[in-house]
Short mmCIF file of C-alpha atoms in Angstrom, two decimals:
data_model
loop_
_atom_site.label_atom_id
_atom_site.label_comp_id
_atom_site.label_asym_id
_atom_site.label_seq_id
_atom_site.Cartn_x
_atom_site.Cartn_y
_atom_site.Cartn_z
CA MET V 1 -37.05 274.95 179.97
CA LYS V 2 -35.73 278.05 180.56
CA PHE V 3 -32.12 278.38 180.24
CA LYS V 4 -30.26 280.38 183.44
CA ILE V 5 -26.08 281.02 184.14
CA GLY V 6 -25.16 280.96 187.56
CA LEU V 7 -23.87 284.39 188.87
CA ILE V 8 -20.47 283.29 189.38
CA TRP V 9 -20.29 282.30 185.74
CA ARG V 10 -21.91 285.73 184.74
CA ILE V 11 -19.14 287.32 186.51
CA VAL V 12 -16.60 285.05 184.57
CA ILE V 13 -18.07 286.40 181.83
CA ALA V 14 -17.81 289.87 182.93
CA ILE V 15 -14.24 289.58 183.46
CA GLY V 16 -13.39 287.95 180.89
CA LEU V 17 -15.25 290.36 178.54
CA ALA V 18 -13.70 293.59 180.48
CA ILE V 19 -9.83 292.10 179.35
CA VAL V 20 -10.49 291.33 175.74
CA LEU V 21 -12.42 294.88 175.31
CA GLY V 22 -9.48 296.46 177.32
CA VAL V 23 -6.91 294.97 175.28
CA LEU V 24 -8.26 294.84 171.83
CA LEU V 25 -10.32 298.38 171.71
CA PRO V 26 -7.50 300.83 171.86
CA LYS V 27 -5.89 298.66 168.90
CA ILE V 28 -8.48 298.62 166.33
CA PRO V 29 -7.77 302.27 164.04
CA THR V 30 -11.53 302.87 163.61
CA ILE V 31 -12.08 302.91 167.14
CA GLY V 32 -9.39 304.88 168.63
CA ALA V 33 -8.56 306.05 171.85
CA ALA V 34 -11.17 308.91 172.17
CA PHE V 35 -13.84 305.96 172.21
CA THR V 36 -12.19 304.02 174.03
CA ASP V 37 -11.30 306.59 176.92
CA TRP V 38 -15.18 306.94 176.40
CA PHE V 39 -16.45 303.81 176.91
CA VAL V 40 -13.84 303.60 179.98
CA SER V 41 -14.99 306.50 181.68
CA LEU V 42 -19.03 305.13 180.95
CA ALA V 43 -18.45 302.32 183.16
CA ALA V 44 -16.88 304.22 185.76
CA THR V 45 -19.85 306.27 185.48
CA PHE V 46 -22.09 302.98 186.12
CA ASN V 47 -19.61 301.73 188.79
CA MET V 48 -19.88 305.37 190.70
CA ILE V 49 -23.72 305.02 190.95
CA PHE V 50 -23.59 301.49 191.64
CA GLY V 51 -21.17 302.17 194.18
CA GLY V 52 -22.59 304.49 195.88
CA PHE V 53 -25.91 302.59 196.53
CA LEU V 54 -24.36 299.94 197.60
CA ASN V 55 -22.75 301.95 200.58
CA PHE V 56 -26.65 303.58 200.82
CA ILE V 57 -28.01 300.21 201.36
CA VAL V 58 -25.42 298.68 203.68
CA PRO V 59 -26.45 299.96 206.74
CA LEU V 60 -30.08 298.75 205.71
CA ILE V 61 -28.95 295.25 205.51
CA ILE V 62 -27.77 295.43 208.93
CA ILE V 63 -30.47 296.22 210.62
CA ALA V 64 -33.25 294.34 208.40
CA PHE V 65 -30.99 291.19 209.22
CA ILE V 66 -29.66 291.33 212.10
CA THR V 67 -32.40 292.66 214.20
CA PRO V 68 -34.93 289.84 214.03
CA GLY V 69 -31.85 287.24 213.92
CA ILE V 70 -31.26 288.24 217.65
CA ALA V 71 -35.09 288.97 218.21
CA LYS V 72 -35.87 285.05 217.35
CA LEU V 73 -32.82 284.00 219.03
CA GLY V 74 -34.44 285.20 222.48
CA LYS V 75 -37.19 282.77 221.61
CA GLY V 76 -34.64 279.18 222.32
CA SER V 77 -34.55 277.22 225.07
CA GLY V 78 -31.98 278.61 227.30
CA LYS V 79 -28.34 276.30 227.69
CA LEU V 80 -29.34 274.84 224.31
CA LEU V 81 -29.07 278.08 222.72
CA GLY V 82 -26.54 279.35 224.78
CA LEU V 83 -23.95 276.85 224.00
CA ALA V 84 -24.81 276.69 219.92
CA THR V 85 -24.51 280.33 220.06
CA ALA V 86 -21.03 280.97 221.66
CA PHE V 87 -20.09 277.65 220.00
CA ALA V 88 -21.07 279.26 216.50
CA TYR V 89 -19.21 282.08 217.24
CA ILE V 90 -15.88 280.99 218.47
CA SER V 91 -15.62 278.67 215.41
CA THR V 92 -16.51 281.58 213.32
CA ILE V 93 -13.36 283.86 215.34
CA VAL V 94 -10.94 280.95 214.78
CA ALA V 95 -11.55 280.18 211.75
CA GLY V 96 -10.84 283.99 210.77
CA ILE V 97 -7.62 284.41 212.70
CA ILE V 98 -6.42 281.01 210.96
CA ALA V 99 -7.17 282.50 207.70
CA TYR V 100 -5.01 285.82 208.92
CA PHE V 101 -1.97 284.32 210.03
CA SER V 102 -2.27 281.96 206.56
CA ALA V 103 -2.96 284.88 204.38
CA THR V 104 -0.33 286.82 206.29
CA ALA V 105 2.08 284.48 205.79
CA LEU V 106 1.79 283.68 201.97
CA LEU V 107 0.45 286.54 200.17
CA PRO V 108 2.92 289.18 200.82
CA GLY V 109 6.18 287.09 199.31
CA PHE V 110 4.13 286.35 195.84
CA ILE V 111 2.48 289.75 195.82
CA GLY V 112 5.40 291.47 196.09
CA SER V 113 7.61 289.12 193.81
CA LEU V 114 4.19 290.69 191.54
CA GLY V 115 6.31 294.31 191.11
CA ASP V 116 5.25 296.82 188.85
CA GLY V 117 8.37 295.24 186.82
CA LYS V 118 6.62 292.60 186.39
CA VAL V 119 3.22 294.03 185.31
CA GLU V 120 3.07 295.50 181.90
CA LYS V 121 1.61 298.78 182.46
CA ALA V 122 -0.18 300.68 179.84
CA GLY V 123 1.13 304.32 181.42
CA ARG V 124 -2.44 305.49 181.11
CA ALA V 125 -4.45 306.83 184.92
CA ALA V 126 -7.74 305.10 186.10
CA ALA V 127 -11.13 306.99 183.85
CA GLU V 128 -12.55 309.03 185.62
CA SER V 129 -16.68 309.20 185.84
CA PHE V 130 -18.40 311.65 183.53
CA PHE V 131 -20.01 313.32 187.05
CA GLU V 132 -19.94 312.71 190.29
CA LEU V 133 -23.71 311.64 192.47
CA GLU V 134 -23.56 311.38 196.36
CA MET V 135 -25.99 308.77 197.67
CA THR V 136 -25.17 309.41 201.69
CA PRO V 137 -26.25 306.50 203.81
CA ILE V 138 -28.64 307.12 206.77
CA MET V 139 -26.55 306.35 209.27
CA GLY V 140 -22.48 304.39 209.51
CA VAL V 141 -22.12 300.89 210.14
CA MET V 142 -21.44 300.77 213.61
CA SER V 143 -24.03 302.96 214.20
CA ALA V 144 -26.41 300.35 212.31
CA LEU V 145 -24.87 297.52 214.14
CA LEU V 146 -25.79 299.18 217.58
CA LEU V 147 -28.70 300.25 217.02
CA ALA V 148 -29.81 296.45 215.57
CA PHE V 149 -28.55 295.20 218.73
CA VAL V 150 -30.80 297.70 221.01
CA LEU V 151 -33.61 296.52 218.82
CA GLY V 152 -33.39 293.07 218.83
CA ILE V 153 -32.56 292.42 222.60
CA GLY V 154 -34.72 295.30 223.24
CA MET V 155 -37.76 293.11 221.55
CA ALA V 156 -36.13 289.91 222.63
CA SER V 157 -36.21 290.65 225.76
CA ILE V 158 -40.02 291.97 225.78
CA GLY V 159 -41.68 289.25 223.37
CA SER V 160 -42.30 291.85 221.18
CA LYS V 161 -44.63 290.21 218.27
CA ALA V 162 -45.85 293.38 216.59
CA MET V 163 -42.26 295.05 215.97
CA LEU V 164 -40.92 291.54 215.03
CA SER V 165 -43.31 291.04 212.14
CA VAL V 166 -42.33 295.12 211.14
CA PHE V 167 -38.68 293.97 210.79
CA GLU V 168 -39.15 290.91 209.18
CA GLU V 169 -40.32 292.25 206.79
CA LEU V 170 -38.17 295.13 206.32
CA ASN V 171 -36.17 291.94 205.98
CA VAL V 172 -37.90 290.71 203.34
CA LEU V 173 -38.24 293.89 201.20
CA ILE V 174 -34.52 294.21 201.81
CA GLU V 175 -33.54 290.81 200.49
CA LYS V 176 -35.54 291.42 197.20
CA VAL V 177 -33.24 294.70 196.82
CA ILE V 178 -30.59 292.75 196.97
CA ALA V 179 -31.86 289.74 195.15
CA PHE V 180 -33.16 291.17 192.02
CA VAL V 181 -30.82 294.98 192.12
CA ILE V 182 -27.66 294.29 193.80
CA ILE V 183 -26.78 290.31 192.62
CA PRO V 184 -27.90 291.14 189.32
CA LEU V 185 -25.79 293.97 188.79
CA LEU V 186 -22.74 292.71 190.37
CA PRO V 187 -21.27 291.76 186.92
CA PHE V 188 -21.72 295.12 185.44
CA HIS V 189 -19.68 296.28 188.33
CA ILE V 190 -16.86 294.11 188.27
CA PHE V 191 -17.07 294.10 184.08
CA GLY V 192 -16.34 298.29 184.97
CA ILE V 193 -13.28 297.67 187.45
CA PHE V 194 -11.74 295.34 185.29
CA LEU V 195 -12.22 296.91 182.50
CA ASN V 196 -10.41 300.25 184.29
CA MET V 197 -7.92 297.65 185.52
CA THR V 198 -7.20 296.23 182.18
CA TYR V 199 -7.20 300.28 180.78
CA THR V 200 -4.75 300.77 183.57
CA GLY V 201 -2.71 297.99 182.98
CA GLU V 202 -2.82 296.44 186.48
CA VAL V 203 -4.89 293.54 185.09
CA ALA V 204 -2.02 290.60 185.28
CA LYS V 205 -0.80 291.05 188.51
CA VAL V 206 -4.82 291.30 189.89
CA LEU V 207 -5.49 287.47 188.30
CA SER V 208 -2.29 285.92 189.72
CA VAL V 209 -3.56 286.99 193.27
CA PHE V 210 -6.43 285.67 192.78
CA ALA V 211 -5.06 282.35 191.61
CA LEU V 212 -3.02 282.20 194.58
CA VAL V 213 -5.40 282.88 196.88
CA PHE V 214 -8.45 280.60 195.32
CA VAL V 215 -6.22 277.69 196.14
CA MET V 216 -5.14 278.93 199.05
CA ILE V 217 -8.66 279.71 200.72
CA ILE V 218 -9.89 275.68 199.52
CA VAL V 219 -7.16 274.25 201.86
CA LEU V 220 -8.24 276.46 204.69
CA HIS V 221 -11.88 275.50 204.89
CA PHE V 222 -10.48 271.44 204.55
CA ILE V 223 -8.05 272.61 207.60
CA MET V 224 -10.92 274.24 209.30
CA LEU V 225 -12.97 271.35 208.91
CA THR V 226 -10.78 268.94 210.06
CA ILE V 227 -10.06 270.81 212.99
CA GLN V 228 -13.88 270.91 213.57
CA TYR V 229 -14.61 267.14 213.42
CA THR V 230 -11.12 266.06 215.04
CA ILE V 231 -13.28 268.07 218.26
CA ALA V 232 -16.00 266.57 217.33
CA GLY V 233 -14.55 263.06 217.46
CA SER V 234 -12.68 263.50 220.24
CA LEU V 235 -15.13 265.06 222.73
CA SER V 236 -18.13 262.22 221.00
CA LYS V 237 -15.71 259.38 220.71
CA ARG V 238 -15.75 258.79 217.25
CA ASN V 239 -13.76 258.28 214.19
CA PRO V 240 -13.36 262.10 212.93
CA PHE V 241 -12.94 260.91 209.29
CA PHE V 242 -16.05 259.12 209.21
CA LEU V 243 -18.46 261.73 210.54
CA MET V 244 -16.89 263.57 207.81
CA LYS V 245 -18.04 260.92 205.36
CA THR V 246 -21.22 261.06 206.81
CA MET V 247 -21.51 264.81 206.50
CA ALA V 248 -20.28 264.35 202.34
CA PRO V 249 -23.66 264.88 201.23
CA ALA V 250 -24.46 268.22 202.60
CA TYR V 251 -21.07 269.40 201.23
CA PHE V 252 -21.76 268.53 197.92
CA THR V 253 -25.70 269.56 198.30
CA ALA V 254 -24.14 273.17 199.24
CA LEU V 255 -21.95 273.22 196.43
CA GLY V 256 -24.55 273.22 194.35
CA THR V 257 -27.02 275.79 195.94
CA GLN V 258 -24.72 277.87 196.88
CA SER V 259 -27.01 278.47 199.22
CA SER V 260 -26.98 277.23 203.85
CA ALA V 261 -30.52 277.30 204.30
CA ALA V 262 -31.64 275.60 200.95
CA THR V 263 -29.15 272.68 202.27
CA ILE V 264 -30.83 272.25 205.56
CA PRO V 265 -32.47 269.13 204.74
CA VAL V 266 -30.09 267.38 203.53
CA THR V 267 -27.52 268.99 206.47
CA LEU V 268 -30.52 267.72 208.99
CA SER V 269 -30.87 264.10 207.78
CA GLN V 270 -26.73 263.23 207.78
CA ALA V 271 -25.74 265.40 210.98
CA ARG V 272 -29.26 262.90 212.71
CA LYS V 273 -26.61 259.86 211.01
CA THR V 274 -23.58 261.17 213.15
CA GLY V 275 -24.73 259.68 216.49
CA ALA V 276 -25.75 263.55 217.62
CA SER V 277 -29.31 263.38 219.31
CA ASP V 278 -32.40 264.23 217.40
CA LYS V 279 -33.36 267.61 219.88
CA VAL V 280 -29.78 268.72 219.44
CA THR V 281 -29.89 268.39 216.09
CA ASP V 282 -33.17 269.64 215.13
CA PHE V 283 -32.89 273.03 216.95
CA THR V 284 -28.96 273.70 215.99
CA ILE V 285 -28.49 272.93 212.66
CA PRO V 286 -31.18 275.58 211.20
CA LEU V 287 -29.60 277.75 213.73
CA PHE V 288 -26.18 277.50 212.40
CA ALA V 289 -27.27 277.70 208.94
CA THR V 290 -28.09 281.16 209.56
CA ILE V 291 -25.08 282.05 212.34
CA HIS V 292 -22.56 279.68 211.39
CA LEU V 293 -20.22 280.98 208.87
CA SER V 294 -16.41 279.99 209.41
CA GLY V 295 -15.77 278.97 205.51
CA SER V 296 -17.43 282.52 204.29
CA THR V 297 -15.48 284.40 206.96
CA ILE V 298 -12.06 282.42 205.80
CA THR V 299 -12.68 283.64 202.40
CA LEU V 300 -13.53 287.29 203.19
CA VAL V 301 -10.66 287.66 205.64
CA SER V 302 -8.07 286.20 202.69
CA CYS V 303 -9.41 287.87 199.99
CA SER V 304 -9.38 291.11 202.37
CA ILE V 305 -5.82 290.78 203.02
CA GLY V 306 -4.75 290.22 199.61
CA VAL V 307 -6.98 292.87 198.07
CA MET V 308 -4.85 294.64 200.84
CA LEU V 309 -1.64 293.75 199.86
CA MET V 310 -2.45 294.58 196.19
CA ASN V 311 -2.98 298.01 197.57
CA GLY V 312 -0.08 298.73 199.97
CA MET V 313 -2.00 298.79 202.82
CA SER V 314 -0.60 297.69 206.84
CA VAL V 315 -2.38 294.04 207.34
CA GLU V 316 -1.54 294.52 211.24
CA PHE V 317 -3.14 291.46 213.77
CA SER V 318 -4.14 294.43 216.08
CA ASP V 319 -6.00 295.80 213.48
CA TYR V 320 -7.58 293.28 212.07
CA LEU V 321 -8.67 291.20 215.26
CA PRO V 322 -11.40 293.68 216.07
CA PHE V 323 -12.39 293.23 211.88
CA ILE V 324 -12.91 289.70 212.68
CA PHE V 325 -14.59 290.02 215.57
CA MET V 326 -17.29 292.37 213.88
CA LEU V 327 -17.14 289.88 211.24
CA GLY V 328 -18.58 287.63 213.47
CA VAL V 329 -21.68 289.30 214.40
CA ALA V 330 -22.21 290.82 210.48
CA MET V 331 -22.24 287.31 209.19
CA ILE V 332 -25.78 286.99 211.20
CA ALA V 333 -26.90 289.29 208.56
CA ALA V 334 -25.50 287.68 205.49
CA PRO V 335 -28.57 287.13 203.16
CA GLY V 336 -29.95 284.05 202.14
CA VAL V 337 -28.85 284.18 198.30
CA PRO V 338 -25.53 284.10 196.70
CA GLY V 339 -23.03 286.57 197.50
CA GLY V 340 -25.06 287.35 200.58
CA ALA V 341 -22.10 287.09 203.10
CA VAL V 342 -19.58 289.49 201.24
CA VAL V 343 -22.76 292.00 200.74
CA ALA V 344 -23.29 292.32 204.39
CA ALA V 345 -19.18 292.52 205.53
CA THR V 346 -19.15 295.60 202.76
CA GLY V 347 -19.56 297.82 205.65
CA LEU V 348 -17.14 296.39 207.84
CA LEU V 349 -14.34 296.87 204.83
CA VAL V 350 -15.39 300.78 204.07
CA SER V 351 -15.34 301.55 207.59
CA MET V 352 -12.83 299.47 209.62
CA LEU V 353 -10.09 298.57 206.63
CA GLY V 354 -10.36 301.73 204.91
CA PHE V 355 -11.79 299.80 201.35
CA ASP V 356 -12.86 301.76 198.33
CA GLN V 357 -15.13 301.33 195.56
CA THR V 358 -12.43 299.63 193.63
CA MET V 359 -11.33 297.26 196.09
CA VAL V 360 -14.91 296.58 197.28
CA ALA V 361 -15.46 294.95 193.94
CA LEU V 362 -12.15 293.05 193.50
CA MET V 363 -13.08 291.60 197.03
CA ILE V 364 -16.66 290.83 195.62
CA ALA V 365 -14.62 288.98 192.17
CA LEU V 366 -12.54 287.40 194.34
CA TYR V 367 -15.18 286.40 196.87
CA MET V 368 -17.91 285.16 194.65
CA ALA V 369 -14.90 282.83 192.83
CA GLN V 370 -15.35 280.31 195.57
CA ASP V 371 -18.48 281.26 197.11
CA SER V 372 -20.05 277.96 196.63
CA PHE V 373 -16.80 276.40 198.66
CA GLY V 374 -17.43 278.49 201.60
CA THR V 375 -21.20 277.74 201.67
CA ALA V 376 -20.17 273.66 201.90
CA THR V 377 -17.70 274.60 204.49
CA ASN V 378 -20.23 276.65 206.46
CA VAL V 379 -23.05 273.56 206.25
CA THR V 380 -20.61 270.72 206.87
CA GLY V 381 -19.00 272.23 209.92
CA ASP V 382 -22.70 272.90 211.18
CA GLY V 383 -22.68 269.09 211.31
CA ALA V 384 -19.80 269.00 214.13
CA LEU V 385 -20.73 271.70 216.08
CA ALA V 386 -23.71 269.89 216.41
CA ILE V 387 -22.07 266.93 217.70
CA ILE V 388 -19.49 269.29 220.18
CA VAL V 389 -23.40 271.25 221.83
CA ASP V 390 -24.48 267.39 222.23
CA ARG V 391 -21.45 266.65 224.39
CA PHE V 392 -22.36 269.37 226.73
CA THR V 393 -25.85 269.04 226.89
CA ASP V 394 -27.90 266.39 228.88
CA SER V 395 -30.53 264.64 226.43
CA ASP V 396 -32.12 261.33 226.73
CA ASP V 397 -32.62 260.68 223.03
CA THR V 398 -28.84 260.14 222.46
CA LYS V 399 -28.30 257.87 218.83
CA THR V 400 -25.77 255.13 219.89
CA ASN V 401 -26.90 252.86 217.15
CA LEU V 402 -23.82 253.50 215.02
CA GLU V 403 -21.55 251.51 212.98
CA PRO V 404 -18.70 250.05 214.81
CA ASP V 405 -16.10 251.51 212.48
CA GLN V 406 -17.61 255.05 212.96
CA TYR V 407 -16.14 254.90 216.78
#
């Protein structure tokens, strides 16, 4: 049997190895400072190349995933499609706003207490790459989003099968690039970033923030699920806690697969047991697996605020709200691979929040640390939204054969 290490463990190993090497290399007499400087610069060179390629591919990711996604939405049945899309988007935006206010309330004081006096600095500047290589994207992120919407809506309105086929093949092609190039190289990219931070003496502060953000995000996930199922239970007159218990198998399946798409069979099976009609669940659950990412949004917003505060940047709500709204749209472009959501959001992080290459790498590391929990929250919330949509649609086949304690 072939043994395979999961992405999250590869990232953990990369971070641990970077810290160990960053601390030990300068202390080994036979190696010395000259080799350490060269090794860190070599890692910085790889990061420069990988970061440039990532910036280049982001507009293509947006076009390849959002365009056919919007075009396919046009194939749905009117009212049901509209309600499902509206509730999914509202849930995602609410999740982002909750994450913003929670993160801005909890993180500034903690990160401020980890001032420079709390971190042993080596007194070195960050290592630079051996050379610079410019990889200019074919268009900006906003241009890619606008083009994706124009093409997607246009294809849906005229029912174009030929163009849809082209963009579906582009979708497959770009997903292969993500799955076989970007995702496998992410641990090396994160290794370089953490090696550089250890080299400059900043790694202790970063790891401390990682721990707090991780705990905060998990708590926010369960708060969001409680809100979703309280609303669903109130509308359907069912016990929200038994509804959450019914969807628990989908949550734990997603923890293992890290994929909303791979969890669809379990999510669909459990959603039918909540009392929502077969008509609604059969249509909405596969759709929500693509467009409803409340858990991932909580993670992205919380992690991005943590990274910005570490870099002394402003996190005003007036600046962040447009990012949250655009993030809800960009999540449609999230590829169905572990870490796909943060890759899809990279363009917005750079264009709207001003992230640089190091900040993007920190963001990816923070996000990947709990990607499976975000995915589990996404799919579990899908069950609540299916119940809510069912309440607002006329359906003749709504199930009522629930156990008494589910009411």
